[in-house]
Short mmCIF file of N, CA and C in Angstrom, two decimals:
data_model
loop_
_atom_site.label_atom_id
_atom_site.label_comp_id
_atom_site.label_asym_id
_atom_site.label_seq_id
_atom_site.Cartn_x
_atom_site.Cartn_y
_atom_site.Cartn_z
N MET A 1 -7.36 45.17 11.66
CA MET A 1 -7.48 43.74 11.49
C MET A 1 -7.15 43.37 10.04
N ALA A 2 -6.42 42.29 9.85
CA ALA A 2 -6.03 41.84 8.52
C ALA A 2 -7.19 41.13 7.82
N THR A 3 -7.22 41.28 6.52
CA THR A 3 -8.28 40.61 5.76
C THR A 3 -7.84 39.18 5.41
N PRO A 4 -8.79 38.27 5.33
CA PRO A 4 -8.43 36.89 5.00
C PRO A 4 -7.92 36.77 3.56
N ASN A 5 -6.93 35.93 3.39
CA ASN A 5 -6.34 35.71 2.07
C ASN A 5 -6.98 34.45 1.48
N TYR A 6 -8.08 34.65 0.79
CA TYR A 6 -8.83 33.51 0.25
C TYR A 6 -8.06 32.77 -0.83
N GLY A 7 -7.23 33.50 -1.57
CA GLY A 7 -6.43 32.85 -2.61
C GLY A 7 -5.46 31.84 -2.02
N PHE A 8 -4.83 32.20 -0.89
CA PHE A 8 -3.90 31.28 -0.23
C PHE A 8 -4.63 30.05 0.29
N GLU A 9 -5.78 30.27 0.92
CA GLU A 9 -6.57 29.15 1.43
C GLU A 9 -6.99 28.20 0.31
N LYS A 10 -7.40 28.79 -0.80
CA LYS A 10 -7.83 27.98 -1.94
C LYS A 10 -6.66 27.15 -2.47
N ARG A 11 -5.49 27.77 -2.58
CA ARG A 11 -4.30 27.07 -3.09
C ARG A 11 -3.92 25.92 -2.17
N GLN A 12 -3.96 26.16 -0.86
CA GLN A 12 -3.62 25.10 0.09
C GLN A 12 -4.61 23.94 -0.01
N LYS A 13 -5.88 24.25 -0.19
CA LYS A 13 -6.91 23.22 -0.32
C LYS A 13 -6.68 22.41 -1.60
N GLU A 14 -6.32 23.10 -2.70
CA GLU A 14 -6.06 22.41 -3.96
C GLU A 14 -4.84 21.50 -3.85
N LEU A 15 -3.79 21.98 -3.18
CA LEU A 15 -2.59 21.17 -3.00
C LEU A 15 -2.88 19.93 -2.16
N ALA A 16 -3.67 20.09 -1.11
CA ALA A 16 -4.03 18.95 -0.27
C ALA A 16 -4.84 17.93 -1.07
N LYS A 17 -5.75 18.42 -1.89
CA LYS A 17 -6.58 17.53 -2.72
C LYS A 17 -5.71 16.77 -3.71
N LYS A 18 -4.75 17.47 -4.33
CA LYS A 18 -3.85 16.85 -5.30
C LYS A 18 -2.99 15.78 -4.63
N ARG A 19 -2.47 16.10 -3.44
CA ARG A 19 -1.63 15.16 -2.70
C ARG A 19 -2.43 13.90 -2.33
N LYS A 20 -3.66 14.10 -1.90
CA LYS A 20 -4.50 12.97 -1.52
C LYS A 20 -4.80 12.09 -2.73
N LYS A 21 -5.05 12.70 -3.87
CA LYS A 21 -5.34 11.94 -5.09
C LYS A 21 -4.12 11.12 -5.51
N GLU A 22 -2.93 11.73 -5.44
CA GLU A 22 -1.70 11.02 -5.80
C GLU A 22 -1.45 9.84 -4.86
N ASP A 23 -1.67 10.04 -3.57
CA ASP A 23 -1.50 8.96 -2.60
C ASP A 23 -2.46 7.81 -2.90
N LYS A 24 -3.68 8.16 -3.26
CA LYS A 24 -4.70 7.16 -3.57
C LYS A 24 -4.29 6.35 -4.80
N LEU A 25 -3.81 7.03 -5.84
CA LEU A 25 -3.39 6.34 -7.05
C LEU A 25 -2.18 5.44 -6.78
N LYS A 26 -1.27 5.91 -5.95
CA LYS A 26 -0.09 5.13 -5.61
C LYS A 26 -0.49 3.86 -4.85
N ALA A 27 -1.40 4.00 -3.89
CA ALA A 27 -1.87 2.84 -3.13
C ALA A 27 -2.59 1.86 -4.04
N LYS A 28 -3.37 2.37 -4.97
CA LYS A 28 -4.10 1.51 -5.90
C LYS A 28 -3.12 0.72 -6.77
N ALA A 29 -2.07 1.38 -7.24
CA ALA A 29 -1.07 0.71 -8.06
C ALA A 29 -0.35 -0.37 -7.27
N GLU A 30 -0.06 -0.11 -6.00
CA GLU A 30 0.60 -1.11 -5.15
C GLU A 30 -0.31 -2.31 -4.91
N ARG A 31 -1.60 -2.05 -4.70
CA ARG A 31 -2.55 -3.16 -4.51
C ARG A 31 -2.68 -3.98 -5.78
N LYS A 32 -2.68 -3.31 -6.92
CA LYS A 32 -2.84 -4.01 -8.19
C LYS A 32 -1.65 -4.92 -8.46
N SER A 33 -0.44 -4.43 -8.19
CA SER A 33 0.75 -5.24 -8.44
C SER A 33 0.83 -6.39 -7.44
N GLY A 34 0.34 -6.21 -6.23
CA GLY A 34 0.32 -7.27 -5.23
C GLY A 34 1.70 -7.55 -4.69
N PRO A 35 1.76 -8.32 -3.62
CA PRO A 35 3.07 -8.68 -3.06
C PRO A 35 3.77 -9.70 -3.94
N LEU A 36 4.98 -9.41 -4.33
CA LEU A 36 5.75 -10.33 -5.16
C LEU A 36 6.99 -10.77 -4.40
N SER A 37 7.38 -12.02 -4.62
CA SER A 37 8.61 -12.49 -4.01
C SER A 37 9.79 -12.05 -4.88
N GLU A 38 11.00 -12.40 -4.50
CA GLU A 38 12.18 -11.96 -5.22
C GLU A 38 12.21 -12.50 -6.65
N ASP A 39 11.71 -13.74 -6.85
CA ASP A 39 11.75 -14.32 -8.19
C ASP A 39 10.57 -13.86 -9.04
N GLY A 40 9.68 -13.03 -8.50
CA GLY A 40 8.59 -12.47 -9.28
C GLY A 40 7.29 -13.25 -9.18
N SER A 41 7.28 -14.38 -8.48
CA SER A 41 6.05 -15.14 -8.34
C SER A 41 5.21 -14.54 -7.22
N ASP A 42 3.91 -14.71 -7.30
CA ASP A 42 3.01 -14.17 -6.29
C ASP A 42 3.18 -14.92 -4.97
N LEU A 43 3.15 -14.17 -3.90
CA LEU A 43 3.16 -14.77 -2.58
C LEU A 43 1.73 -14.87 -2.09
N ASP A 44 1.33 -16.03 -1.61
CA ASP A 44 -0.01 -16.23 -1.10
C ASP A 44 0.11 -16.60 0.37
N PRO A 45 -0.42 -15.80 1.29
CA PRO A 45 -0.27 -16.11 2.71
C PRO A 45 -1.01 -17.38 3.13
N HIS A 46 -1.90 -17.90 2.28
CA HIS A 46 -2.67 -19.09 2.63
C HIS A 46 -1.97 -20.39 2.23
N THR A 47 -0.90 -20.31 1.47
CA THR A 47 -0.20 -21.53 1.07
C THR A 47 0.89 -21.84 2.08
N GLU A 48 1.18 -23.13 2.22
CA GLU A 48 2.21 -23.56 3.15
C GLU A 48 3.57 -23.54 2.47
N SER A 49 4.59 -23.28 3.24
CA SER A 49 5.94 -23.34 2.71
C SER A 49 6.38 -24.80 2.63
N PRO A 50 7.35 -25.13 1.77
CA PRO A 50 7.80 -26.53 1.66
C PRO A 50 8.42 -27.05 2.95
N GLU A 51 8.95 -26.16 3.80
CA GLU A 51 9.55 -26.62 5.05
C GLU A 51 8.49 -27.14 6.02
N GLY A 52 7.26 -26.70 5.89
CA GLY A 52 6.21 -27.08 6.82
C GLY A 52 5.45 -28.32 6.40
N THR A 53 5.89 -29.01 5.35
CA THR A 53 5.18 -30.20 4.88
C THR A 53 6.02 -31.44 5.12
N GLY A 54 5.39 -32.59 5.06
CA GLY A 54 6.12 -33.84 5.22
C GLY A 54 5.77 -34.52 6.53
N PRO A 55 6.29 -35.74 6.73
CA PRO A 55 5.93 -36.50 7.93
C PRO A 55 6.49 -35.91 9.22
N ALA A 56 7.58 -35.19 9.17
CA ALA A 56 8.17 -34.65 10.39
C ALA A 56 7.51 -33.33 10.79
N ALA A 57 6.66 -32.80 9.97
CA ALA A 57 6.05 -31.51 10.24
C ALA A 57 5.01 -31.59 11.35
N ASP A 58 4.40 -32.76 11.56
CA ASP A 58 3.37 -32.86 12.58
C ASP A 58 3.93 -33.15 13.97
N GLY A 59 5.24 -33.16 14.11
CA GLY A 59 5.86 -33.33 15.41
C GLY A 59 6.21 -34.78 15.73
N ALA A 60 5.94 -35.69 14.83
CA ALA A 60 6.29 -37.11 15.05
C ALA A 60 7.78 -37.28 14.89
N PRO A 61 8.37 -38.18 15.64
CA PRO A 61 9.81 -38.40 15.51
C PRO A 61 10.13 -39.02 14.15
N THR A 62 11.26 -38.65 13.63
CA THR A 62 11.67 -39.19 12.33
C THR A 62 12.27 -40.57 12.52
N PRO A 63 11.95 -41.54 11.64
CA PRO A 63 12.51 -42.89 11.78
C PRO A 63 14.01 -42.88 11.44
N THR A 64 14.79 -43.59 12.26
CA THR A 64 16.23 -43.64 12.03
C THR A 64 16.69 -45.04 11.76
#
């Protein structure tokens, strides 16, 4: 019967821990920067776009 290679197991565990830490830091950096639009201004999902405002936005016919 082969003996367990504890050094290999330890190395794999360390690599997994390192990978997880890097992923966590990357996700944190992405959250910190936030979603940006092309022009660099912050996008807020709670704000309305300019196309959705005005008298015609509520479905009323436009006066001609």
